[in-house]
PDB file of C-alpha atoms in Angstrom:
ATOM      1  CA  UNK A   1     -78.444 -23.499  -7.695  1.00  0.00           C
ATOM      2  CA  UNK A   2     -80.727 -20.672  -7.057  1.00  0.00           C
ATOM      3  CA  UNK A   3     -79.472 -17.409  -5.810  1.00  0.00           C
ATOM      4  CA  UNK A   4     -82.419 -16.270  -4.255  1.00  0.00           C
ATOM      5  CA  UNK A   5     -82.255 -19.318  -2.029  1.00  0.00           C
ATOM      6  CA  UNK A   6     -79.103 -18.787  -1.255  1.00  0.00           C
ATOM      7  CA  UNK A   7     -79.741 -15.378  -0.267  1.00  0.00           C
ATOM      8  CA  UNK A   8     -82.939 -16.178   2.117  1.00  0.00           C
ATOM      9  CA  UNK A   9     -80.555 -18.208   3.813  1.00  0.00           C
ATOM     10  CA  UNK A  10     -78.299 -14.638   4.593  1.00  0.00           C
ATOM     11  CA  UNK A  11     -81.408 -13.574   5.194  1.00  0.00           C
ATOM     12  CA  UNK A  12     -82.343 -15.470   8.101  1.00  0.00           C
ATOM     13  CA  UNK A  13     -79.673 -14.260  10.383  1.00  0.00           C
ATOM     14  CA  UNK A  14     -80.000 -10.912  12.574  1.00  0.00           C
ATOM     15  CA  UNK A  15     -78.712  -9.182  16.107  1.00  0.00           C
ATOM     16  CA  UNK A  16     -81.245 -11.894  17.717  1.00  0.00           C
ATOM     17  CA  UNK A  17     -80.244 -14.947  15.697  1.00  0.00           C
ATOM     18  CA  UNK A  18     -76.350 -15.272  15.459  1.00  0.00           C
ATOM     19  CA  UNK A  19     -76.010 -18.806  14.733  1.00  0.00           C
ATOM     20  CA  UNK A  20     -78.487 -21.765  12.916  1.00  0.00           C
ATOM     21  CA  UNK A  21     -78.090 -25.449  12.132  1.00  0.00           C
ATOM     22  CA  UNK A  22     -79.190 -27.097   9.181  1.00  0.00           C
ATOM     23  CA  UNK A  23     -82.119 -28.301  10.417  1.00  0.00           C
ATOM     24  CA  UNK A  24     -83.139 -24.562  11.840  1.00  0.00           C
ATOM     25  CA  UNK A  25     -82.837 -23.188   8.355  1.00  0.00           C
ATOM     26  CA  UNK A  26     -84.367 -25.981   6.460  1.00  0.00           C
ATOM     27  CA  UNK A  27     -87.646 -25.596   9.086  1.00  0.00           C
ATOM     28  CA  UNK A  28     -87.529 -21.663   8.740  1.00  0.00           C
ATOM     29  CA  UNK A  29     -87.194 -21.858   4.217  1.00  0.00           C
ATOM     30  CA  UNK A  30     -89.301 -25.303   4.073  1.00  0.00           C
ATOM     31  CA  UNK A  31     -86.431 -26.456   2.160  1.00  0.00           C
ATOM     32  CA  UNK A  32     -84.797 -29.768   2.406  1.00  0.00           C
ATOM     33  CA  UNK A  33     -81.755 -30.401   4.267  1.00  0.00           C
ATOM     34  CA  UNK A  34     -80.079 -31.904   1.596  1.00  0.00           C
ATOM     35  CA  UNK A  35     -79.933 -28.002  -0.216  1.00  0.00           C
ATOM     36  CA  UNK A  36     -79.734 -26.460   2.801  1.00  0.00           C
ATOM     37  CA  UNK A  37     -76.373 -28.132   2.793  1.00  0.00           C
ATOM     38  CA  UNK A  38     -75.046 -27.321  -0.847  1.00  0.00           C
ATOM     39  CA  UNK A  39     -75.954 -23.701  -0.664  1.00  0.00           C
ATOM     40  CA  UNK A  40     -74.139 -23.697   2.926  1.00  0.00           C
ATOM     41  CA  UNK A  41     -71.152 -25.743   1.290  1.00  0.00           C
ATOM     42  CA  UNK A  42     -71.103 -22.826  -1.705  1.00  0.00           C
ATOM     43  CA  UNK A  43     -71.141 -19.679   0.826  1.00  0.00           C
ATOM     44  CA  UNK A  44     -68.761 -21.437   3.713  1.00  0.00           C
ATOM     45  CA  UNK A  45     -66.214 -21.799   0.556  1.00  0.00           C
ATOM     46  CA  UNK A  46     -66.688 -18.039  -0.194  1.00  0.00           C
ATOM     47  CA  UNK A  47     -66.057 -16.460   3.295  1.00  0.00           C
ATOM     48  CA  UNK A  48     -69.975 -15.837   3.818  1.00  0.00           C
ATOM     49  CA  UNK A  49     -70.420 -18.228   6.523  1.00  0.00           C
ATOM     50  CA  UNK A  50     -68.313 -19.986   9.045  1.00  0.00           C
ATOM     51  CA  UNK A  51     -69.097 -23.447  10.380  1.00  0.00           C
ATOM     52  CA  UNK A  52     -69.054 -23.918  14.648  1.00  0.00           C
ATOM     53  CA  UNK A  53     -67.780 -26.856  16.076  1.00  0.00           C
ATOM     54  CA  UNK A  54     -71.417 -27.607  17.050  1.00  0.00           C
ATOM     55  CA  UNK A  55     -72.514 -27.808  13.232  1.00  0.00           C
ATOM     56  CA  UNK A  56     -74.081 -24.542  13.539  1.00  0.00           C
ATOM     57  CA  UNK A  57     -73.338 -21.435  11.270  1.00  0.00           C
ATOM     58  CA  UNK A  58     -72.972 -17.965  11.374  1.00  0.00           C
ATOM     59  CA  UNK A  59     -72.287 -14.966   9.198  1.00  0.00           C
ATOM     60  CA  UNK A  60     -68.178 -15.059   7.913  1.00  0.00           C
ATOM     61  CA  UNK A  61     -65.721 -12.568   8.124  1.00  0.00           C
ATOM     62  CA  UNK A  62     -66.134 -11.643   4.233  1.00  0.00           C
ATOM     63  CA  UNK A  63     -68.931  -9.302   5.475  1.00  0.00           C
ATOM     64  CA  UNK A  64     -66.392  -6.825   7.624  1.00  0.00           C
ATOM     65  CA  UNK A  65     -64.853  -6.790   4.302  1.00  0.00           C
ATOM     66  CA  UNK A  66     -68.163  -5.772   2.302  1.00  0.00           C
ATOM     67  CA  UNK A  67     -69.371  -3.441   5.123  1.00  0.00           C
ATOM     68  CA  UNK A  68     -65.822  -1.528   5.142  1.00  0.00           C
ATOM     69  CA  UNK A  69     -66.529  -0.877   1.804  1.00  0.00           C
ATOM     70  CA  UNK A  70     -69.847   0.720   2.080  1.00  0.00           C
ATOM     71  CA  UNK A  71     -69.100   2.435   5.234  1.00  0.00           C
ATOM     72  CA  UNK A  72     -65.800   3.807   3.291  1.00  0.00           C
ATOM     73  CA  UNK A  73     -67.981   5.388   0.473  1.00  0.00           C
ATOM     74  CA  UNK A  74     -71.122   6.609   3.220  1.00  0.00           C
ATOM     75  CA  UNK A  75     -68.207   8.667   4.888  1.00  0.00           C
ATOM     76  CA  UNK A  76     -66.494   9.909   2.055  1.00  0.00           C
ATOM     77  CA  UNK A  77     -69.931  11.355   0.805  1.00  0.00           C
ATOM     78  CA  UNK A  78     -70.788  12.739   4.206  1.00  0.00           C
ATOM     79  CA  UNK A  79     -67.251  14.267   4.689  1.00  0.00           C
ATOM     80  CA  UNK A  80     -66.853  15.488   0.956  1.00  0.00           C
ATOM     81  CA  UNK A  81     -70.140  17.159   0.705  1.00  0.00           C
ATOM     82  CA  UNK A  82     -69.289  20.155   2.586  1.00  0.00           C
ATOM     83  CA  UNK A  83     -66.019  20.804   0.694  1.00  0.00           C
ATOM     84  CA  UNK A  84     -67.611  20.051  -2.531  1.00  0.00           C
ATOM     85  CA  UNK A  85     -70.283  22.723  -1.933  1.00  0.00           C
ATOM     86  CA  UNK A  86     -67.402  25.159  -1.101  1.00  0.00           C
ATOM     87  CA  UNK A  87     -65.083  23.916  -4.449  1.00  0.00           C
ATOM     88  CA  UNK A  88     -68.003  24.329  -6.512  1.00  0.00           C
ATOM     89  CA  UNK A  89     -68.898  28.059  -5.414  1.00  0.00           C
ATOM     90  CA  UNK A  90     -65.051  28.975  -5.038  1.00  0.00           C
ATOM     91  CA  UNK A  91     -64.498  27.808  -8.679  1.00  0.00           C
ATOM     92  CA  UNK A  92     -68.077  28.169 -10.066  1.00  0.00           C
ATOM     93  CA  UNK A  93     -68.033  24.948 -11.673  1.00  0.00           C
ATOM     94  CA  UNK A  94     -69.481  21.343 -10.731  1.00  0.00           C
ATOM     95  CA  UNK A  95     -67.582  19.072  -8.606  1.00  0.00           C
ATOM     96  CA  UNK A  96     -67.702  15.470  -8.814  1.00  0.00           C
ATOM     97  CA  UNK A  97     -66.984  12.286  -6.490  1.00  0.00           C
ATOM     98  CA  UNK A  98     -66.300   8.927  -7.722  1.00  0.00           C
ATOM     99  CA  UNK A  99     -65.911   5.968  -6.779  1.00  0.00           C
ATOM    100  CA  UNK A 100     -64.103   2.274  -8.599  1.00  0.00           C
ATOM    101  CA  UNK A 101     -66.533  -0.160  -8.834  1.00  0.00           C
ATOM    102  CA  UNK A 102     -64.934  -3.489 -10.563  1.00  0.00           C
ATOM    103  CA  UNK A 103     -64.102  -2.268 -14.156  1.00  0.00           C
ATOM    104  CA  UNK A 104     -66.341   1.185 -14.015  1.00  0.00           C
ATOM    105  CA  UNK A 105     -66.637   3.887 -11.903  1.00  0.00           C
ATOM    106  CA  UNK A 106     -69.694   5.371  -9.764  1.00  0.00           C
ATOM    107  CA  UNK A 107     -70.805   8.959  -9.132  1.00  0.00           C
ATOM    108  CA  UNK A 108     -71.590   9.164  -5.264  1.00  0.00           C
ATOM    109  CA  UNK A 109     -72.012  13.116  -5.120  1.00  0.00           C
ATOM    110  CA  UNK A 110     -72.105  16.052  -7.912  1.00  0.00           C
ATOM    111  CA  UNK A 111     -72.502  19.381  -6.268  1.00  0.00           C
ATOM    112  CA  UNK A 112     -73.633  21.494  -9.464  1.00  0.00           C
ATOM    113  CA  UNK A 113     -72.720  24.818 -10.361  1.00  0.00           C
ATOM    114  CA  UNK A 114     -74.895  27.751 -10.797  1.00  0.00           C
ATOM    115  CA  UNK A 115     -73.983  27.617 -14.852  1.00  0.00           C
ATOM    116  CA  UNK A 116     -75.043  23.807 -15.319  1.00  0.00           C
ATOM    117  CA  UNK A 117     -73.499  22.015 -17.925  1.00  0.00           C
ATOM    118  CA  UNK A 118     -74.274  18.368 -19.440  1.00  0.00           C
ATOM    119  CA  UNK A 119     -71.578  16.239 -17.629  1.00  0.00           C
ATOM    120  CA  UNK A 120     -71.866  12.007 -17.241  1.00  0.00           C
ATOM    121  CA  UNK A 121     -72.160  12.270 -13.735  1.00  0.00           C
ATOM    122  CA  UNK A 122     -74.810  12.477 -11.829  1.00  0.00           C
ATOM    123  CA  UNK A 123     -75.801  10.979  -8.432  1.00  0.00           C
ATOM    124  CA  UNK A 124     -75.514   7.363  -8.494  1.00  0.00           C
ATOM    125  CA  UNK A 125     -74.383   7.255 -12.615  1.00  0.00           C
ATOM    126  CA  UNK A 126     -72.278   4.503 -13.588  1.00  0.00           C
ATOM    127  CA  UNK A 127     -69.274   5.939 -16.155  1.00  0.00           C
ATOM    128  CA  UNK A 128     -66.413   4.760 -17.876  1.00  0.00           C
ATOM    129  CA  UNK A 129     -63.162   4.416 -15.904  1.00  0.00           C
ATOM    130  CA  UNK A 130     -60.949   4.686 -18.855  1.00  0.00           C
ATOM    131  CA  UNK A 131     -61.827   8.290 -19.693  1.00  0.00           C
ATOM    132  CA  UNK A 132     -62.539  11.709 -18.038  1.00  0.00           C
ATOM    133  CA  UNK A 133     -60.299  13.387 -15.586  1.00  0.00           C
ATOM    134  CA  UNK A 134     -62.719  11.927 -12.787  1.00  0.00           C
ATOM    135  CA  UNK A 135     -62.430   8.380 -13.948  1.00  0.00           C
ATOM    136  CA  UNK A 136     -58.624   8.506 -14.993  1.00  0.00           C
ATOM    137  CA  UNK A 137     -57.412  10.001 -11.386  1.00  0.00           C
ATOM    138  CA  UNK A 138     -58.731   6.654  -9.961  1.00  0.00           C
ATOM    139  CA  UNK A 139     -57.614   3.954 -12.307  1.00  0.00           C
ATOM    140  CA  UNK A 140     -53.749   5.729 -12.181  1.00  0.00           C
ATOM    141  CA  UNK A 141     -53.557   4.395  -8.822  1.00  0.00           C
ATOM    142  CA  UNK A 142     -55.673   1.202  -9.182  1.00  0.00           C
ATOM    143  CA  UNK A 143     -52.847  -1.063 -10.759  1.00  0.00           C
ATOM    144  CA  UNK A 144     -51.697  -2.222 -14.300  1.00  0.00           C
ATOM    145  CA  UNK A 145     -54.393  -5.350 -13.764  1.00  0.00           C
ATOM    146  CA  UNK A 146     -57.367  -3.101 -13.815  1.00  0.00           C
ATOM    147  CA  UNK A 147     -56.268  -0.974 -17.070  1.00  0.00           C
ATOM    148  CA  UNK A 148     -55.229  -4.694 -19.048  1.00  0.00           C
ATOM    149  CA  UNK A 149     -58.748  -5.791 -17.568  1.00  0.00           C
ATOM    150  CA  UNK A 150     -60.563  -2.921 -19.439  1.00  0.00           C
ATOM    151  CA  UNK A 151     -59.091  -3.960 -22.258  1.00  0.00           C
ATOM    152  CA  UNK A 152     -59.271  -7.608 -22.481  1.00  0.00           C
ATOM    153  CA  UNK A 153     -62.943  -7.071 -21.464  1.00  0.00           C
ATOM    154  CA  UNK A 154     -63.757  -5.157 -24.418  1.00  0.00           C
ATOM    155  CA  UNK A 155     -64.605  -2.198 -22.081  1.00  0.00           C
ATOM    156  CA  UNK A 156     -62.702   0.585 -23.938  1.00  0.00           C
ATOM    157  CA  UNK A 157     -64.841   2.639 -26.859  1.00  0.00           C
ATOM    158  CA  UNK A 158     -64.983   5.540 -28.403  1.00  0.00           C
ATOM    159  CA  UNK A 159     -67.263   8.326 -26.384  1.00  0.00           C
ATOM    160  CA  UNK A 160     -65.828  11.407 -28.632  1.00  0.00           C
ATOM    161  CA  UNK A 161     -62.586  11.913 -30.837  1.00  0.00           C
ATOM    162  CA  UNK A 162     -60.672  12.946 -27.822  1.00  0.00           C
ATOM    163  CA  UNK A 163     -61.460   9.501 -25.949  1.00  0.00           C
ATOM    164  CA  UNK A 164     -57.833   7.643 -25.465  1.00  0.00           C
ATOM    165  CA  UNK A 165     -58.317   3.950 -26.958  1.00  0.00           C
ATOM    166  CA  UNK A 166     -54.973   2.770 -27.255  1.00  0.00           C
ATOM    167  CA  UNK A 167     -53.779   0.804 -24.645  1.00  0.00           C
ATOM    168  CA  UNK A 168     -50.225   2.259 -24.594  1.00  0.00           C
ATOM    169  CA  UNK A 169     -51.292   5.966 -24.822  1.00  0.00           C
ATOM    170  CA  UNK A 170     -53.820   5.386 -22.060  1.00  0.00           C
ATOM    171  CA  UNK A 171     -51.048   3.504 -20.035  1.00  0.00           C
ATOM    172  CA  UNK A 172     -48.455   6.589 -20.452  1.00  0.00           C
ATOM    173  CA  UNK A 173     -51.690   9.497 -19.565  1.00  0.00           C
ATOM    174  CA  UNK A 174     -51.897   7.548 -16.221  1.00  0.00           C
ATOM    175  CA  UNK A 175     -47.986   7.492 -16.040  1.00  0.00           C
ATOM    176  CA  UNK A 176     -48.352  11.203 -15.957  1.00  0.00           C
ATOM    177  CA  UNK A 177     -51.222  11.747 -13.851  1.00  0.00           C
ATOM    178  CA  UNK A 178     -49.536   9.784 -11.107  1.00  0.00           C
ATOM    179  CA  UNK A 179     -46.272  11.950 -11.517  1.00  0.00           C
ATOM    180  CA  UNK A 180     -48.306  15.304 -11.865  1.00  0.00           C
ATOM    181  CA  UNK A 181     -51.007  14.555  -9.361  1.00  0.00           C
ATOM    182  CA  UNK A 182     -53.631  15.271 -10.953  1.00  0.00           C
ATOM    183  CA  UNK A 183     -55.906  14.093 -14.561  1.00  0.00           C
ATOM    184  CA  UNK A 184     -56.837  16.079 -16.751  1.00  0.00           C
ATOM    185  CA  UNK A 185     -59.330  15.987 -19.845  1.00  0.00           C
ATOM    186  CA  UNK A 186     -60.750  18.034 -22.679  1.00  0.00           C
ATOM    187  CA  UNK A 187     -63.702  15.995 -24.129  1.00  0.00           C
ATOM    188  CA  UNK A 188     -62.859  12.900 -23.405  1.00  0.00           C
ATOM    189  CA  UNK A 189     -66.335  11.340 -22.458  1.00  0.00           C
ATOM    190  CA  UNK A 190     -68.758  15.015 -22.809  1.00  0.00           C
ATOM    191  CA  UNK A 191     -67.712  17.412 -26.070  1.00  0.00           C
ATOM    192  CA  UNK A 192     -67.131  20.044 -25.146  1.00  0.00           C
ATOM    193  CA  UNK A 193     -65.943  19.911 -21.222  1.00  0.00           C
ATOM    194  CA  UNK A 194     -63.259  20.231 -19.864  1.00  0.00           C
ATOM    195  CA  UNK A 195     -62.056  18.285 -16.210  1.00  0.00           C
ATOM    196  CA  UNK A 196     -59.812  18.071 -13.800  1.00  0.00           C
ATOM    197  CA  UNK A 197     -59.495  14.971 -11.478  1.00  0.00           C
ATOM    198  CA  UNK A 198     -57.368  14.650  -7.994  1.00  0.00           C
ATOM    199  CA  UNK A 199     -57.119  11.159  -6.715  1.00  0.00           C
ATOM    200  CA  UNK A 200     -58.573  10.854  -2.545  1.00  0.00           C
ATOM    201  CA  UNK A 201     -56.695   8.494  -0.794  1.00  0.00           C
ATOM    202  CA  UNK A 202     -57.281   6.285   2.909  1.00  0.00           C
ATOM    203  CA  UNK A 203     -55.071   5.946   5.795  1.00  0.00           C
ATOM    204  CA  UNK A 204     -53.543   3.091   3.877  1.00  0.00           C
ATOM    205  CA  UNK A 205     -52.505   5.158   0.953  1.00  0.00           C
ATOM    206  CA  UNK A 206     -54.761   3.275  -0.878  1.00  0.00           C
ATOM    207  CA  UNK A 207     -57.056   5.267  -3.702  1.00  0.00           C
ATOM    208  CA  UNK A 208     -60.260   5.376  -2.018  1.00  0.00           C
ATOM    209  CA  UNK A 209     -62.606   8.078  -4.553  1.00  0.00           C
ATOM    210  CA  UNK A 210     -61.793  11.384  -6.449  1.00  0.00           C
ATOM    211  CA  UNK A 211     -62.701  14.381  -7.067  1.00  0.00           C
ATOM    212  CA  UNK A 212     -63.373  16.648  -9.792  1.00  0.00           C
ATOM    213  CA  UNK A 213     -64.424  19.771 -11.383  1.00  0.00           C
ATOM    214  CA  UNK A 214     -65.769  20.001 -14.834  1.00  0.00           C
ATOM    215  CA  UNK A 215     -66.970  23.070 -16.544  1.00  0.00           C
ATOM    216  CA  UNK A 216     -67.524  23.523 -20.366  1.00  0.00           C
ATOM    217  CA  UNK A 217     -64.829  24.113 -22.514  1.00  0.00           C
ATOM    218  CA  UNK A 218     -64.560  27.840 -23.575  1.00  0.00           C
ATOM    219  CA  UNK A 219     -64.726  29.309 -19.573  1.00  0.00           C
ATOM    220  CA  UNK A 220     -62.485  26.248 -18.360  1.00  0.00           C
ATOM    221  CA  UNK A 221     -59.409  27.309 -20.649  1.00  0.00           C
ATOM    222  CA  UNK A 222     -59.992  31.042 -19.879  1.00  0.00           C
ATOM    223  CA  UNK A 223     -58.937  30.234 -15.829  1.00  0.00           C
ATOM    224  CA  UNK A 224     -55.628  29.789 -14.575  1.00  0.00           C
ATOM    225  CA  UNK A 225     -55.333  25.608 -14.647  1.00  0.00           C
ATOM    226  CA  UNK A 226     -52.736  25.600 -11.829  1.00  0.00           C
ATOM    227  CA  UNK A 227     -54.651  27.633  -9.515  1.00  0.00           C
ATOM    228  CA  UNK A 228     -57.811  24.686 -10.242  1.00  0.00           C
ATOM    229  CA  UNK A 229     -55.438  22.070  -9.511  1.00  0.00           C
ATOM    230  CA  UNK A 230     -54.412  23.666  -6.608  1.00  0.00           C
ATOM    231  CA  UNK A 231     -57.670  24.466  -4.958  1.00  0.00           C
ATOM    232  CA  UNK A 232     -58.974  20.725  -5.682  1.00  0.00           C
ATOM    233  CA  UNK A 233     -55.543  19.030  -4.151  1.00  0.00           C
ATOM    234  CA  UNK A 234     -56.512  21.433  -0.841  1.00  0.00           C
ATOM    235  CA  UNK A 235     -59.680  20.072  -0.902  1.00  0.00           C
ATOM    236  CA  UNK A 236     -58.963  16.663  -1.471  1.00  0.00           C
ATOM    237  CA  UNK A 237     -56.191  17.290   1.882  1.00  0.00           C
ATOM    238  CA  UNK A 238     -59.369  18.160   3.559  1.00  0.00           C
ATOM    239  CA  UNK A 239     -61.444  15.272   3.357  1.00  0.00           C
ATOM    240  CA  UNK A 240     -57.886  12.722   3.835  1.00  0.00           C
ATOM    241  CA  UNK A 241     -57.977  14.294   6.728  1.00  0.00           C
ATOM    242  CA  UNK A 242     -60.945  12.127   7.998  1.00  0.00           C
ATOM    243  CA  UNK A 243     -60.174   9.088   6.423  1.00  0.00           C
TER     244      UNK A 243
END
């Protein structure tokens, strides 16, 4: 079963055509009817479409789902890029925001500081989720099923020495980070950088990105690490605010 055809079908329907019969989209993709059904059949069983009484269809409810999602990380970008510009000149270092994406995580914003350093996140990079203070203060609060799903995947690897690869260590670093707040990592995915990671939340309690600074080694350990943690949780209260 093709997937393109499936989605020129999704295609098809806009503001000014709401609902089509078989028929309608078979004439419109010069398919036959006959696929027209079975790629119908496949998306009414996933939530993509919903069948009328009439026999005609229409978009499903899985979509509010899907467009939550993107309209959840387009405001958390537009809301956290402000206070990321401020972090990053009150701290001098780069702030990150990330987002979980199935097993990995996503950079939607780094705000860069005026001493750049060579960090795995950049606009619209995919990185691990099992390592870096960024990637760690999401999966914490992601559940148990996500962190055995790394694993069982064959997701977990080496990046540099200081990269946590045992399941039961990496279990009892997230234990922490949920009970402190806050991740933290020295080299973990970069040598030589140094991170700390505050989980954002939604309405529903429910981790929605985080945010992080990260800042090479030497100048990171010279600042006072409380005072970081506490200026990124103040952000972080900023942009909940919104959410």
């Amino acid at each position: 079963m093709s997937a393109e055809k499936t989605l020129d079908i999704l295609d098809l329907f806009d503001f000014d055509t709401r609902a089509l019969s078989v028929p309608q989209i078979a004439d419109k993709l010069g398919q036959p009817q006959s696929s027209v059904y079975r790629h119908l059949r496949l998306l009414k069983e996933k939530g993509y479409v919903m069948e009328s009484a009439n026999g005609h269809y229409s978009l499903g409810y899985r979509f509010l789902k899907l467009a939550k999602i993107v309209r959840l990380d387009m405001n958390i970008s537009a809301i956290a890029q402000p206070v990321m510009r401020q972090l990053t000149k009150d701290t001098g270092e780069t702030s990150i925001l990330l987002v979980h994406s199935n097993l990995q995580a996503v950079c939607l914003e780094a705000v860069p500081s005026h001493q750049p350093i060579k960090v795995s996140s950049e606009q619209g990079q995919i990185v691990p989720l099992y390592g870096g203070a960024s990637s760690k203060a999401l999966l914490a609060y992601l559940g148990d099923e996500v962190l055995e799903g790394l694993f069982a995947e064959g997701r977990v690897r080496k990046h540099t020495d200081q990269t946590i690869t045992d399941l039961a260590a990496l279990r009892a670093d997230l234990v922490d980070i949920r009970a402190k707040g806050y991740a933290f990592s020295d080299g973990e995915i970069d040598e030589g950088v140094v991170s700390y990671g505050v989980p954002i939340l939604d309405s529903n309690q429910q981790v929605a990105a985080s945010l992080s600074i990260a800042g090479p080694r030497d100048r990171m350990l010279e600042k006072d690490g409380k005072e970081l943690v506490a200026m990124l949780k103040a952000a972080v209260e900023s942009i909940q605010r919104y959410l």
